Coordinates of C-alpha atoms in Angstrom, one line a residue:
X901 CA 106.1 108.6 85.1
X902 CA 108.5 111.3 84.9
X903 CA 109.8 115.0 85.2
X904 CA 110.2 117.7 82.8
X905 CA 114.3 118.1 83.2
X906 CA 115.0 121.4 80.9
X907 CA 113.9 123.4 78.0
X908 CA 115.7 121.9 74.5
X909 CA 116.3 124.0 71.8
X910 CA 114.6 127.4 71.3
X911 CA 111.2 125.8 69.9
X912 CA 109.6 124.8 73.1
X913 CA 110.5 121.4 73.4
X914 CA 111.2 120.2 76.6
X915 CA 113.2 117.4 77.9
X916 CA 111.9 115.0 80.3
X917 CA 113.9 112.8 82.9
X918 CA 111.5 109.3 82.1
X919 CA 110.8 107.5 85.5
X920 CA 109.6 104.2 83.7
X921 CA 111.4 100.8 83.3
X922 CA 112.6 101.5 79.8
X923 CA 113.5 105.5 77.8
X924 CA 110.5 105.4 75.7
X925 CA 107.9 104.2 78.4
X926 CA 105.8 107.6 78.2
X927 CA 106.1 107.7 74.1
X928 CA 102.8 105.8 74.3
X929 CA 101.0 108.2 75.8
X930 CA 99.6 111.2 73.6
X931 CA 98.4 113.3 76.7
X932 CA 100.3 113.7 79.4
X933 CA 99.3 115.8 82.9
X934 CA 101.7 118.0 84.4
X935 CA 102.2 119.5 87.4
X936 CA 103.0 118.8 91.3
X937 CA 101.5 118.3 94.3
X938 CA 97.7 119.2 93.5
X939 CA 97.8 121.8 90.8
X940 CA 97.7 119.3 87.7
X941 CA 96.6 120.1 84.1
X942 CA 96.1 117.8 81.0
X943 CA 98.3 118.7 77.9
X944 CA 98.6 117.4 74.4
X945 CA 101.8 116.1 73.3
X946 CA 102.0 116.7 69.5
X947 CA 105.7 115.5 69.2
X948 CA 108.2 113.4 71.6
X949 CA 111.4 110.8 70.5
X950 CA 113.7 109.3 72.7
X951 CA 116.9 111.0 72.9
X952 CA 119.9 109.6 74.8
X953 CA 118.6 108.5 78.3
X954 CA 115.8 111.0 77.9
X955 CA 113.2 112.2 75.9
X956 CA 112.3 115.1 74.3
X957 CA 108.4 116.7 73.6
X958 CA 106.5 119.5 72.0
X959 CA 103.5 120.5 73.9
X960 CA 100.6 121.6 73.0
X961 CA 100.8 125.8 73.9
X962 CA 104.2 125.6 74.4
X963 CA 105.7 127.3 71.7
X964 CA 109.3 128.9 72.6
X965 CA 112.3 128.3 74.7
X966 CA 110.6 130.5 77.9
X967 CA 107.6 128.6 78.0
X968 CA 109.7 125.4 78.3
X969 CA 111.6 127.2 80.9
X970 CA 108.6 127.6 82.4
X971 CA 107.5 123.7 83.1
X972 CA 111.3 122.6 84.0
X973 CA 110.3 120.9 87.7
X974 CA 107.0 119.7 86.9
X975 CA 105.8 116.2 87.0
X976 CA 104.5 114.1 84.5
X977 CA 101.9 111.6 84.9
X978 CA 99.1 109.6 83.1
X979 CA 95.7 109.0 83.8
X980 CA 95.9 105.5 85.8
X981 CA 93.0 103.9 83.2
X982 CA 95.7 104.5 80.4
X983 CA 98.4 102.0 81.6
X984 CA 98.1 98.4 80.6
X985 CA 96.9 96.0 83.5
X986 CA 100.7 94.9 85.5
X987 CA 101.6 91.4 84.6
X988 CA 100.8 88.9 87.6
X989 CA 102.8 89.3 90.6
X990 CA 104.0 92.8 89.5
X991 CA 102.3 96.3 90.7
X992 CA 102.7 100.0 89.9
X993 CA 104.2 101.9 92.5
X994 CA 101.1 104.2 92.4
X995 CA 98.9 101.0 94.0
X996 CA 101.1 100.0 96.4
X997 CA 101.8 103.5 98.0
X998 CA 98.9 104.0 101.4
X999 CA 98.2 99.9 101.2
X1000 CA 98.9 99.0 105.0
X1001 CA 101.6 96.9 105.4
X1002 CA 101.4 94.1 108.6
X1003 CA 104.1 91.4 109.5
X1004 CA 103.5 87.7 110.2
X1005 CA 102.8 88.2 114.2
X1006 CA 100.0 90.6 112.9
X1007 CA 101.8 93.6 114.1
X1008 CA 100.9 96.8 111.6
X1009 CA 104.4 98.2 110.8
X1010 CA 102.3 101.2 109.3
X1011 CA 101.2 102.3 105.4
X1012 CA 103.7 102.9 102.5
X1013 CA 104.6 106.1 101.6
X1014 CA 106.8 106.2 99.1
X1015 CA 109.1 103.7 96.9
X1016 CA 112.7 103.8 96.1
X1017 CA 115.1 102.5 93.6
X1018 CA 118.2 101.1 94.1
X1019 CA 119.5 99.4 91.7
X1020 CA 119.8 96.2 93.5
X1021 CA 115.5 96.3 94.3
X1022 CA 113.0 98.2 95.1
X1023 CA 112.1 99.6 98.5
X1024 CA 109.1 100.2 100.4
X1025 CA 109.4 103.2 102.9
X1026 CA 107.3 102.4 105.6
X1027 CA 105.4 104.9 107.9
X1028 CA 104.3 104.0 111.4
X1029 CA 105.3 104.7 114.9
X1030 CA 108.5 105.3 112.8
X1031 CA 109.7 105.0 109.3
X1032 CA 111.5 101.8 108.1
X1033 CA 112.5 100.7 104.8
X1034 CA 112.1 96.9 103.2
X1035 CA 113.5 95.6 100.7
X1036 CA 110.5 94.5 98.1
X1037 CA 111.7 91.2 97.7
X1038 CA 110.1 87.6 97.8
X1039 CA 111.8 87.6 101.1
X1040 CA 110.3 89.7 102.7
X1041 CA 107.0 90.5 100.7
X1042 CA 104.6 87.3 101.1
X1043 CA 101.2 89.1 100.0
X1044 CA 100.3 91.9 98.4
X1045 CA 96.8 92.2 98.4
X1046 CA 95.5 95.5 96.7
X1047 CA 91.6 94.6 97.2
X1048 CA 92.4 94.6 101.0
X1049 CA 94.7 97.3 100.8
X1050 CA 97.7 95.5 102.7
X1051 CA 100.6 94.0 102.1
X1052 CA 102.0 91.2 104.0
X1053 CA 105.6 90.9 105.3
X1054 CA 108.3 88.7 106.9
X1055 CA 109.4 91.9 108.9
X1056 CA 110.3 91.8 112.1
X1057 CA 108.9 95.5 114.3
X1058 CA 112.0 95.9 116.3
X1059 CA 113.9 95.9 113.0

């Protein structure tokens, strides 16, 4: 949902780089979890605004400028539970990332690994024999089905 960018200040706020659609996406959320890869750990937020195209937080336990310093790299996340159900033909990046992704000849192009931004849309990166990226558009996407775990596609494997 978002990285912590920088200390701010000398009080040990932090800022945070927000990841979600809009700024204020994570001011919902009064406990965050930080950390990377899997070394995570559940922290109070007991302040945050949004401030320019960031935000800004006081953590629990983090009370100066250093122990800001401290969390600048760290990811911030929120228990999956905590975010409202995605409108209908909409899904968090979270559930699509491992569904297997198969094209109309029944051909298994591989499993999604990440997602990017572009601006334009959204991308799926694609691992299999080798990586390829689509474009998740109506186009291309004809299914997602996140009971099954797949997602069908109007992909072509020698693209």
């Amino acid at each position: 949902m978002g990285r912590i960018a920088a200390p701010f200040g000398i009080l040990g706020w932090v800022k945070v780089q927000p990841f979600t659609e809009k700024i204020g996406g994570l001011l919902d959320f009064p406990v965050w979890n930080l950390g990377r890869g899997e070394q995570w750990r559940e922290v109070k937020v007991l302040e945050m605004e949004a401030h320019h195209k960031t935000l800004v937080a006081r953590l629990d336990g983090c009370n100066d400028r250093d122990a800001a310093a401290a969390l600048k790299g760290l990811e911030v996340a929120v228990p999956r539970e905590a975010l409202p159900e995605a409108p209908e033909n909409e899904y968090y990046w979270s559930d699509l990332i491992g569904l297997e992704v198969v094209n109309v000849q029944g051909e298994v192009l591989g499993k999604v690994a990440e997602l990017l931004e572009t601006g334009a849309n959204d991308v799926l990166v694609v691992e299999g024999e080798r990586e390829r990226l689509l474009p998740f558009t109506a186009q291309v996407i004809l299914k997602v089905d996140l009971a099954a775990g797949r997602i069908d596609v109007d992909w072509g494997a020698d693209y």
